[in-house]
CSV table of N, CA and C in Angstrom, one decimal:
chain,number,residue,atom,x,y,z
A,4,UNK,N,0.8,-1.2,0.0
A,4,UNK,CA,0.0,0.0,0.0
A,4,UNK,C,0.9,1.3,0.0
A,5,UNK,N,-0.1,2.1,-0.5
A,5,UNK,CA,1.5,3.7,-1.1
A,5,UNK,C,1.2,3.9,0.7
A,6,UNK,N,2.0,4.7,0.9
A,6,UNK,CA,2.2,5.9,2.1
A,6,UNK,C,0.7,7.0,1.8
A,7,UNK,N,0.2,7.3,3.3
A,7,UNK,CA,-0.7,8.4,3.2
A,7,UNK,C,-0.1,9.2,2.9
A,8,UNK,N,-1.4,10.6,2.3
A,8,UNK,CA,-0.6,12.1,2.3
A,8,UNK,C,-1.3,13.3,2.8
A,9,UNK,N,-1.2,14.1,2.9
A,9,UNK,CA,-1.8,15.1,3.7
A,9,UNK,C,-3.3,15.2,2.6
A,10,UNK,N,-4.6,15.3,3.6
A,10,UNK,CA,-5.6,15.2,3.9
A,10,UNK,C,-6.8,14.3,4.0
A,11,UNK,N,-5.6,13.1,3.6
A,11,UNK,CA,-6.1,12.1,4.3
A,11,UNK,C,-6.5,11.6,5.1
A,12,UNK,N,-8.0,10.8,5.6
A,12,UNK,CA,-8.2,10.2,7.1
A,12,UNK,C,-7.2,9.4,7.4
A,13,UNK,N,-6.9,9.6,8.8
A,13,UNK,CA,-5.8,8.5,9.1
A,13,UNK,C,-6.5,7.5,9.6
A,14,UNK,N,-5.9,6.7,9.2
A,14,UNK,CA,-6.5,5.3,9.8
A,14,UNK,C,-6.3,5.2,11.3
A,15,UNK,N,-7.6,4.8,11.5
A,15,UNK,CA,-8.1,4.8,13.7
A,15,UNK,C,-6.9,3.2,13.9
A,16,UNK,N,-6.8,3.0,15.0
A,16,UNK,CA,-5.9,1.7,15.3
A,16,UNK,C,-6.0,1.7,16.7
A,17,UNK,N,-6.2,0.4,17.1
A,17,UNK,CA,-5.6,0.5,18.5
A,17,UNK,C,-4.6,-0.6,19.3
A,18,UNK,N,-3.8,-0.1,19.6
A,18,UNK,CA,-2.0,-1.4,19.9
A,18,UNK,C,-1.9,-1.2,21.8
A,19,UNK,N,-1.2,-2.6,21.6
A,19,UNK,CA,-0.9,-2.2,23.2
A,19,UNK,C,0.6,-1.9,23.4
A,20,UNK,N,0.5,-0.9,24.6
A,20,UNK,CA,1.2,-0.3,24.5
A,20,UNK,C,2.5,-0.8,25.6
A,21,UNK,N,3.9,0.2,25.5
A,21,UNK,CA,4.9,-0.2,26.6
A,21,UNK,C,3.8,0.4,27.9
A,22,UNK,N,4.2,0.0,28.9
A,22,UNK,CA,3.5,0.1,30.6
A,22,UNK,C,2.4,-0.6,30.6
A,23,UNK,N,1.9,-1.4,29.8
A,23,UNK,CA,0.2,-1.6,29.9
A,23,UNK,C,-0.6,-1.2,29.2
A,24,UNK,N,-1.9,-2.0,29.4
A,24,UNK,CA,-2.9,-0.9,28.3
A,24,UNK,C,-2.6,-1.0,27.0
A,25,UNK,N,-3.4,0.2,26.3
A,25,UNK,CA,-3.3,-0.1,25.3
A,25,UNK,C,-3.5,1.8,24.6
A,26,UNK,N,-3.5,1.9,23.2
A,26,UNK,CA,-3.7,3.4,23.1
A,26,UNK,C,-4.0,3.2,21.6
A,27,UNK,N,-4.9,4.4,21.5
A,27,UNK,CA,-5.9,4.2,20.4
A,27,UNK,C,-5.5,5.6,19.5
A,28,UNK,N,-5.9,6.0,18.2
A,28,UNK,CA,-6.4,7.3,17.4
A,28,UNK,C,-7.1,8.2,18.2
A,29,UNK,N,-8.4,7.1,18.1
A,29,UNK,CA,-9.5,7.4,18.1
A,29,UNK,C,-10.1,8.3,20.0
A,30,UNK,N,-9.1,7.4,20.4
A,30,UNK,CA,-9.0,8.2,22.0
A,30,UNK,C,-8.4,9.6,22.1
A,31,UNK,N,-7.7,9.9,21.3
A,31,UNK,CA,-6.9,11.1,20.8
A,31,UNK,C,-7.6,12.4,20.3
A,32,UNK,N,-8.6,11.8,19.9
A,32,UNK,CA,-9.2,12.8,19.1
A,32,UNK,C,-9.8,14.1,19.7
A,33,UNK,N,-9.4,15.3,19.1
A,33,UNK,CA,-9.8,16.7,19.6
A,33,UNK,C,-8.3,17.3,20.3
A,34,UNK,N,-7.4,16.4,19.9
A,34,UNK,CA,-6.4,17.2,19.2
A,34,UNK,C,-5.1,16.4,18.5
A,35,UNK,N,-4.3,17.3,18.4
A,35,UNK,CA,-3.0,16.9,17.4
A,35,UNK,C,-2.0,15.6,17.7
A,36,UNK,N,-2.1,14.7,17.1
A,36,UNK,CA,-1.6,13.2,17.1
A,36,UNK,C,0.3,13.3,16.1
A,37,UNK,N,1.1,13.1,16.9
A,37,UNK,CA,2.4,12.9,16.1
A,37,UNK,C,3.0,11.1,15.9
A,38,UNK,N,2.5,10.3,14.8
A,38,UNK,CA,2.9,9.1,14.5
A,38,UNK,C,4.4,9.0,14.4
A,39,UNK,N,5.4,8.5,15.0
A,39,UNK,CA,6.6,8.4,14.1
A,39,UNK,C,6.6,7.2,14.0
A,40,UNK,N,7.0,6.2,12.7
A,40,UNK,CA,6.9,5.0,12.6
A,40,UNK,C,8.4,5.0,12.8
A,41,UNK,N,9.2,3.8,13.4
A,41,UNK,CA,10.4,3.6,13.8
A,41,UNK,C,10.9,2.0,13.6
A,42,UNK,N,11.8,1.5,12.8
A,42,UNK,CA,12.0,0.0,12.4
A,42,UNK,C,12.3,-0.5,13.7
A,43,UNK,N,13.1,-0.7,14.3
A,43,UNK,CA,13.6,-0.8,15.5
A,43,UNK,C,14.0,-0.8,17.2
A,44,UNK,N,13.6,-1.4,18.0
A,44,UNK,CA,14.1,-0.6,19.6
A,44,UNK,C,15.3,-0.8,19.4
A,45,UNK,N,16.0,-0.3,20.5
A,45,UNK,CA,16.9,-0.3,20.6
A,45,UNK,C,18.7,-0.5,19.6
A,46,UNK,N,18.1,-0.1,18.4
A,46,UNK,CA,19.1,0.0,17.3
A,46,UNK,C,19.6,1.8,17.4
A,47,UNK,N,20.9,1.5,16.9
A,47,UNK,CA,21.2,2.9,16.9
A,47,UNK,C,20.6,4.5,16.6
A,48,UNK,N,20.1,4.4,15.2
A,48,UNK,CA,18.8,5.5,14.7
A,48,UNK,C,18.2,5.5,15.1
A,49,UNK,N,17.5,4.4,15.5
A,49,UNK,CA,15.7,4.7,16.2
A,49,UNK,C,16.0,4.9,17.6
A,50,UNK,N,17.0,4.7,18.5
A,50,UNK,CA,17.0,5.2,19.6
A,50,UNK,C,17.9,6.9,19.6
A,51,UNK,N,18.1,7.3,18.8
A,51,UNK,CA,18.2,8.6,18.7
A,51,UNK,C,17.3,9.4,18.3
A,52,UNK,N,16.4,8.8,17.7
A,52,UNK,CA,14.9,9.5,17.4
A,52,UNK,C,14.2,9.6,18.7
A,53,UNK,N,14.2,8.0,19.3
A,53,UNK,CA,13.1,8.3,20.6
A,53,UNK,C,13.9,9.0,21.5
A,54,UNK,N,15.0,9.2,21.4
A,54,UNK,CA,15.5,9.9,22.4
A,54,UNK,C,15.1,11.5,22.5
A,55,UNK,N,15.3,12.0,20.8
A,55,UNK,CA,14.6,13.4,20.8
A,55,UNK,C,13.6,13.4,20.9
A,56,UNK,N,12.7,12.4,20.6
A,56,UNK,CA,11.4,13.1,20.6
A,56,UNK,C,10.9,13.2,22.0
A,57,UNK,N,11.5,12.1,23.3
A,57,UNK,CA,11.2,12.1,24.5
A,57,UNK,C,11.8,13.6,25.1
A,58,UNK,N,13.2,14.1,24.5
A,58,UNK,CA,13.6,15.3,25.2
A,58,UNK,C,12.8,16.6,24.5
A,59,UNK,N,12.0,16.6,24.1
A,59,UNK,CA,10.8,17.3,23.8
A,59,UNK,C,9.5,17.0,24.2
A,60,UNK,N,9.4,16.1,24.8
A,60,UNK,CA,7.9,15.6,25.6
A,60,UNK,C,7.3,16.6,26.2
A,61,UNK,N,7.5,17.4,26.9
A,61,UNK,CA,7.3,18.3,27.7
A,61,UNK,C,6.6,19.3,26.6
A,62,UNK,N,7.3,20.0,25.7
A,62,UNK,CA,7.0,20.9,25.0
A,62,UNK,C,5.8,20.3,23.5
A,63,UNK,N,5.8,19.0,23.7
A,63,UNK,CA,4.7,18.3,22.9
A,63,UNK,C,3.3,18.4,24.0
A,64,UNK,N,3.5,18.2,25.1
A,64,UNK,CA,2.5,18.0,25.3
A,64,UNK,C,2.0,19.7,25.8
A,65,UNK,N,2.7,20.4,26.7
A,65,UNK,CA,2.5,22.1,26.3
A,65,UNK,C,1.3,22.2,25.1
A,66,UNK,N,1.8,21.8,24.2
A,66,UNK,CA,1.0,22.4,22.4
A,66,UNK,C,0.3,21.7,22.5
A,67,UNK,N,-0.4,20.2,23.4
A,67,UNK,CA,-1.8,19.4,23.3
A,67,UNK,C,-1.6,18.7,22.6
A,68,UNK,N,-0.1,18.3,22.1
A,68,UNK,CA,0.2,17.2,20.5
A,68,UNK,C,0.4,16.2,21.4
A,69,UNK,N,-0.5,14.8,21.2
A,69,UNK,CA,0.0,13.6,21.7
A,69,UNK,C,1.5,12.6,21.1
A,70,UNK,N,2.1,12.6,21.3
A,70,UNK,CA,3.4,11.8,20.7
A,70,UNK,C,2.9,10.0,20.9
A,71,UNK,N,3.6,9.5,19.7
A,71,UNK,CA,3.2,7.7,19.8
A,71,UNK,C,4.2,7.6,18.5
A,72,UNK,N,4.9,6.5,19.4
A,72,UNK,CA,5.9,5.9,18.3
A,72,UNK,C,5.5,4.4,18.2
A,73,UNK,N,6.0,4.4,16.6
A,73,UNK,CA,5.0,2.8,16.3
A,73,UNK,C,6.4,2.0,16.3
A,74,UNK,N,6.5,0.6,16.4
A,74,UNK,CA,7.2,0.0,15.6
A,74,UNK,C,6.8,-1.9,15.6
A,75,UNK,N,7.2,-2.6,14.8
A,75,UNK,CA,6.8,-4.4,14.9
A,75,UNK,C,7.2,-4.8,16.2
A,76,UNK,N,7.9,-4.4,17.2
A,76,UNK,CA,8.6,-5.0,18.5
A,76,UNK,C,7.6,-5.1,19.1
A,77,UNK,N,7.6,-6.1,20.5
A,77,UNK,CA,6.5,-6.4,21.8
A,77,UNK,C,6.2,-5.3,22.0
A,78,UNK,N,5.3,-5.5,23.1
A,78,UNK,CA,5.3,-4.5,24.3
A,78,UNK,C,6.8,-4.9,25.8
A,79,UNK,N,7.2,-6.1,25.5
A,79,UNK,CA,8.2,-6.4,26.0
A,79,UNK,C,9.3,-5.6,26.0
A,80,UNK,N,9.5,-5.3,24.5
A,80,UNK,CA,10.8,-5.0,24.0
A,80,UNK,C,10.4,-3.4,24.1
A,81,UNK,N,9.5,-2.9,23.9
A,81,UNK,CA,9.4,-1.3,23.9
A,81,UNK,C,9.2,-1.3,25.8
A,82,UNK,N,9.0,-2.1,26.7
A,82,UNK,CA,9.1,-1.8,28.2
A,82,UNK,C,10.9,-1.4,28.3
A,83,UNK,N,11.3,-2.7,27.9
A,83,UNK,CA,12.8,-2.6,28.3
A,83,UNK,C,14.0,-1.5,27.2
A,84,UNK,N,13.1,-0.8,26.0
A,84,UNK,CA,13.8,0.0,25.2
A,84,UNK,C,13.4,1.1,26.4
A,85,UNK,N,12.3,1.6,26.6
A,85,UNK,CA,11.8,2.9,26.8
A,85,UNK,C,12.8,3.1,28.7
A,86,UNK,N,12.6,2.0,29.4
A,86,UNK,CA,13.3,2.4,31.0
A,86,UNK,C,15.2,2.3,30.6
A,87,UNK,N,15.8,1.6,29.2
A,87,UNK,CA,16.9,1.8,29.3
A,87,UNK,C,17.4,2.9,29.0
A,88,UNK,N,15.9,3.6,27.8
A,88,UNK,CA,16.6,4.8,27.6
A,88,UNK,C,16.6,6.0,28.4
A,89,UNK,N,15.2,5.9,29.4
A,89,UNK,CA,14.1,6.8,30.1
A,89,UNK,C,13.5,7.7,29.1
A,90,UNK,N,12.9,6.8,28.5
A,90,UNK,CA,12.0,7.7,26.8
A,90,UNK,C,10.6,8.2,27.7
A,91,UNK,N,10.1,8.9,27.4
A,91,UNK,CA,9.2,9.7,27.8
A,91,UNK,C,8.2,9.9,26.5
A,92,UNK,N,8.3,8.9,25.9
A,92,UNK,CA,7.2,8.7,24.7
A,92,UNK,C,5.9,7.7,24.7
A,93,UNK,N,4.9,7.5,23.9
A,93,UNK,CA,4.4,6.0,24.1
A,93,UNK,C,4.4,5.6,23.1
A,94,UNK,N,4.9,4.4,23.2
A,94,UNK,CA,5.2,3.6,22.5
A,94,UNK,C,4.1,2.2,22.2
A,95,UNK,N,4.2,2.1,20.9
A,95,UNK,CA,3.0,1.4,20.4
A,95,UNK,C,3.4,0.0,20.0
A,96,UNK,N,3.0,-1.3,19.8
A,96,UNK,CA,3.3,-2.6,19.3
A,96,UNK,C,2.5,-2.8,18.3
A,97,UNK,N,3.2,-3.0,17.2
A,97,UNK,CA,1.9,-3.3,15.6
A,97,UNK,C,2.9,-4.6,15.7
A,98,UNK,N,2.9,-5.7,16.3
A,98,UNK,CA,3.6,-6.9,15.9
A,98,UNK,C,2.8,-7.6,15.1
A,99,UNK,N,1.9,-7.5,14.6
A,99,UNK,CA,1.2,-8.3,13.3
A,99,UNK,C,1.3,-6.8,12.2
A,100,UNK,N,1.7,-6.1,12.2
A,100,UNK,CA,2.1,-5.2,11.1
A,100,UNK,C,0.9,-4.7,10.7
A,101,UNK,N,-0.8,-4.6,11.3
A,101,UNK,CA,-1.8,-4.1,10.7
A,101,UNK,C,-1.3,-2.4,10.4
A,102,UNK,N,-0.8,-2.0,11.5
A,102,UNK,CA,-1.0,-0.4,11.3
A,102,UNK,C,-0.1,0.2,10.2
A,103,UNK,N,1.2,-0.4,10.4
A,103,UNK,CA,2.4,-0.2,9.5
A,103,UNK,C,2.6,-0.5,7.8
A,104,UNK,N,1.4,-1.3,7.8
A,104,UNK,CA,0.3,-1.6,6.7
A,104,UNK,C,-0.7,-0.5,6.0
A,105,UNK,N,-1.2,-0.1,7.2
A,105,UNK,CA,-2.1,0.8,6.8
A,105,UNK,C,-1.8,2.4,6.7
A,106,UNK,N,-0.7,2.4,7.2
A,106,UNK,CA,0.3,3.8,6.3
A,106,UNK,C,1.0,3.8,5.9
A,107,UNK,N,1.4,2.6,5.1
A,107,UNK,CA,2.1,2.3,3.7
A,107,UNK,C,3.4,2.5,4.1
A,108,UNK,N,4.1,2.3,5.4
A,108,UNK,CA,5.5,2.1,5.8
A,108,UNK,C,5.8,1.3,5.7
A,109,UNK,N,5.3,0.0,5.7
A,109,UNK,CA,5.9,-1.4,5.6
A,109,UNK,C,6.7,-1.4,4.2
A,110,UNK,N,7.6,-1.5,4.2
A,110,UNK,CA,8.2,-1.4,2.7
A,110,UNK,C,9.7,-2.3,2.5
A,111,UNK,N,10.1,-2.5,1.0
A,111,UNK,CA,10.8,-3.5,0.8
A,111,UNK,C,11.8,-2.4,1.3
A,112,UNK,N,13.2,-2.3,1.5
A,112,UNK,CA,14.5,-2.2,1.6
A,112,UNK,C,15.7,-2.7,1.4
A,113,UNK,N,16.7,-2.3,1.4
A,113,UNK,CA,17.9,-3.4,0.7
A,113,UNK,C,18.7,-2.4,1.7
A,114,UNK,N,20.1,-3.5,1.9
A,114,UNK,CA,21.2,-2.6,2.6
A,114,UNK,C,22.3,-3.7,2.6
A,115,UNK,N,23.5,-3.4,2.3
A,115,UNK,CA,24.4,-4.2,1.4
A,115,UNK,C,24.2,-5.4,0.4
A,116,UNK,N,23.3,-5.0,-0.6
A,116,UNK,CA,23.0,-5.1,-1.4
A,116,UNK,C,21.6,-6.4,-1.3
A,117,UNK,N,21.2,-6.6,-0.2
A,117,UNK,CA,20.5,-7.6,0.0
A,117,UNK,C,19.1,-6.7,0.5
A,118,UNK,N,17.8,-7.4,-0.1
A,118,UNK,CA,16.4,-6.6,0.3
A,118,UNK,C,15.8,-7.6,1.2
A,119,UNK,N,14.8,-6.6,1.6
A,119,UNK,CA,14.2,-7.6,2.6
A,119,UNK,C,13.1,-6.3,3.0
A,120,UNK,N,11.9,-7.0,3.9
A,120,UNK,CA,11.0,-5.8,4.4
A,120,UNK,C,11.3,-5.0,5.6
A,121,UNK,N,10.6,-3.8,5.8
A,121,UNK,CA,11.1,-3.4,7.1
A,121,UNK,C,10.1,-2.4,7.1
A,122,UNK,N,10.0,-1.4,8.3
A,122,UNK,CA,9.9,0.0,8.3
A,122,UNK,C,10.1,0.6,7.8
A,123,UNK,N,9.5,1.7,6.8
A,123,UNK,CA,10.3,2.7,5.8
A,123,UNK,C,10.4,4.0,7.4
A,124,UNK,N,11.3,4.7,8.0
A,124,UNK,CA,11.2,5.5,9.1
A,124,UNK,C,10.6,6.6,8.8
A,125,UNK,N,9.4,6.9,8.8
A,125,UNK,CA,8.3,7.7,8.7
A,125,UNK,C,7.6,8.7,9.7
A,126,UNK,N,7.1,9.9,9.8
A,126,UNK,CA,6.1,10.6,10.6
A,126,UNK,C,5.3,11.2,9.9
A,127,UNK,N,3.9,10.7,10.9
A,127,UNK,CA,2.8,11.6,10.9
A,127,UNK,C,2.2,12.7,11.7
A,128,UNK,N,1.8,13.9,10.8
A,128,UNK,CA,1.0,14.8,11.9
A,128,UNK,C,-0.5,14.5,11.3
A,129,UNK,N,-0.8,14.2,12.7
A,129,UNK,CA,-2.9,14.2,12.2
A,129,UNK,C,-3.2,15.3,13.0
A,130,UNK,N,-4.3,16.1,12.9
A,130,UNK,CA,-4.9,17.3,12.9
A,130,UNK,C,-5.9,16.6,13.8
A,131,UNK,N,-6.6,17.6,14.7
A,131,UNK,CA,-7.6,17.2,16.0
A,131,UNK,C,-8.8,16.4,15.5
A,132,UNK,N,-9.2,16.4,14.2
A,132,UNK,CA,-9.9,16.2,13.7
A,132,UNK,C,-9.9,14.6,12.9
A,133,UNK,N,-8.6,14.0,12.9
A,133,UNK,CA,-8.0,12.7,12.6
A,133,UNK,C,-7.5,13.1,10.8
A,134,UNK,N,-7.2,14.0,10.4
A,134,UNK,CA,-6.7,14.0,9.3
A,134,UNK,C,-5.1,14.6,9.1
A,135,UNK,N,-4.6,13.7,8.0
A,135,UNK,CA,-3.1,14.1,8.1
A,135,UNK,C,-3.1,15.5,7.7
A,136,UNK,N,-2.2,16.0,8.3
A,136,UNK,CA,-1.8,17.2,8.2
A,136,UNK,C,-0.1,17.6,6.9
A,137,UNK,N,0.3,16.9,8.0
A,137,UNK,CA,2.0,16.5,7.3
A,137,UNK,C,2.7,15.3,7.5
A,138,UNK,N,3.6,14.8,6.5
A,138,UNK,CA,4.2,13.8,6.4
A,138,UNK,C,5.6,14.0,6.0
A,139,UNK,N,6.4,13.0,7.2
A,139,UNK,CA,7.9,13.1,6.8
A,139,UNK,C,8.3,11.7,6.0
A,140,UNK,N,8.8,11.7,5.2
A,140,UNK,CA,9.4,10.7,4.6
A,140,UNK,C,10.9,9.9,4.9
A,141,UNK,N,11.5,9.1,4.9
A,141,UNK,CA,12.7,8.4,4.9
A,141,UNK,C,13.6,9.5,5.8
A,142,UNK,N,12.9,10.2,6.8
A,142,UNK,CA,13.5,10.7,8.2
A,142,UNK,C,15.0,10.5,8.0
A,143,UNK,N,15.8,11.7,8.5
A,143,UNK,CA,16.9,11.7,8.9
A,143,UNK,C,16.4,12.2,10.0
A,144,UNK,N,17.2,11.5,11.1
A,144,UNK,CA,16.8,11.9,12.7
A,144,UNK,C,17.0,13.6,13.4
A,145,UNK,N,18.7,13.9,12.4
A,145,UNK,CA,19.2,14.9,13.2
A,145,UNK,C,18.2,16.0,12.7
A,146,UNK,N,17.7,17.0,14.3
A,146,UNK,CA,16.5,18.1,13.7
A,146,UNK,C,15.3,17.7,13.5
A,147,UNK,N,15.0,16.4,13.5
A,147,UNK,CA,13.9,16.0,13.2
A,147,UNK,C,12.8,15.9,14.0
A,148,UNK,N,12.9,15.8,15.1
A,148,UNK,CA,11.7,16.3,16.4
A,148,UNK,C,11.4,17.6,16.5
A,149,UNK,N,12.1,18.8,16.3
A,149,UNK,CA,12.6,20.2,16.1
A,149,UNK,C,11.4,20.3,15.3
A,150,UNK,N,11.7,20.0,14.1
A,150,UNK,CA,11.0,20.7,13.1
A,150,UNK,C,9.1,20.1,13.3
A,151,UNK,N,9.2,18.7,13.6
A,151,UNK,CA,7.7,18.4,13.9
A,151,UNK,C,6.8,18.6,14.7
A,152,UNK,N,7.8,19.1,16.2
A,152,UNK,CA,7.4,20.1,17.1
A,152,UNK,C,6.8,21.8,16.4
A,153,UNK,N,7.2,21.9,15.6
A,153,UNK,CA,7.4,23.5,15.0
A,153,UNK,C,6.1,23.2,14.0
A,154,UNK,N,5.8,22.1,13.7
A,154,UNK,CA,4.8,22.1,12.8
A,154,UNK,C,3.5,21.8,13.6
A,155,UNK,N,3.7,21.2,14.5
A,155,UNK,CA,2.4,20.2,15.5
A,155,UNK,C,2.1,21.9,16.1
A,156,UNK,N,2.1,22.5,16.8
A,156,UNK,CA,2.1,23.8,16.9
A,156,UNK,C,1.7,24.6,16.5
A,157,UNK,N,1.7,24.7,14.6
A,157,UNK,CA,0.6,25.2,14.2
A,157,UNK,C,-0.6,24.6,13.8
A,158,UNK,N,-1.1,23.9,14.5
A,158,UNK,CA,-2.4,22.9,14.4
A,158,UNK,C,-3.0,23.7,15.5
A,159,UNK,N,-4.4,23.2,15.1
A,159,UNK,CA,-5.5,24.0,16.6
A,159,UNK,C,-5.9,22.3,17.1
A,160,UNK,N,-6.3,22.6,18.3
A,160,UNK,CA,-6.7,21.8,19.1
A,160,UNK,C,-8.6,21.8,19.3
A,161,UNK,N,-9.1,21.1,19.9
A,161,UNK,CA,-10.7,20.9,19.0
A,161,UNK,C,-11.2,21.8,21.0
């Protein structure tokens, strides 16, 4: 499936999460939702991402923007990513890949010269209302919470 694009409904989901429980879209709604889809815990990139995006938590939630990082790992593996790193994000489990499906991240990749599927490293902004706003593509980390903070911010809250 392609990637969403801005003004698209986002697709509602609900995963269980690191700590327990579970966390939904659809619970979200009435204000600004930040998806970052992330291939990995505890690999080098993706823990530099949750790391920024956690050292902005504070100022995510200030602006009413809920933060949720996706990725195929447990809820095991995102308990023991999130207290090694002290991520201050929530973190989501799509271990049957429905969601990562359903916004067209799941994608083939190659890396020394061998493909295979994975996470394409992706973010979403949904708008209070459940529609994308903006979309980052094949993410470079550095800056990259910075600027989706800066964007989440100009959204209104319901």
């Amino acid at each position: 499936m392609a990637p969403l694009r801005p003004g698209d409904p986002a697709p509602d989901f609900e995963l269980a999460r690191d700590g327990g429980g579970s966390i939904s879209l659809s619970a979200l709604r009435g204000r600004p939702v930040v998806l970052f889809f992330y291939p990995k815990d505890d690999t080098k990139t993706c823990t530099v991402e949750a790391i920024s995006f956690s050292g902005l938590s504070k100022e995510f939630t200030a602006a009413r923007v809920a933060l949720i990082g996706i990725s195929p790992d447990s809820v095991k593996s995102h308990d023991r990513f999130a207290k090694k790193h002290d991520l201050a994000v929530a973190l989501a489990a799509d271990e049957d890949k429905a969601v990562v499906n359903a916004y067209g991240v799941w994608a083939e990749k190659s890396m020394y010269g061998r493909k295979y599927m994975g996470v394409e490293r992706t973010t979403y902004l949904i708008d209070a209302a459940g529609i994308i706003s903006r979309v980052w593509e094949k993410v470079k980390v550095a800056g990259h919470a910075e600027e989706v903070l800066a964007a989440a911010k100009t959204l209104r809250t319901a």
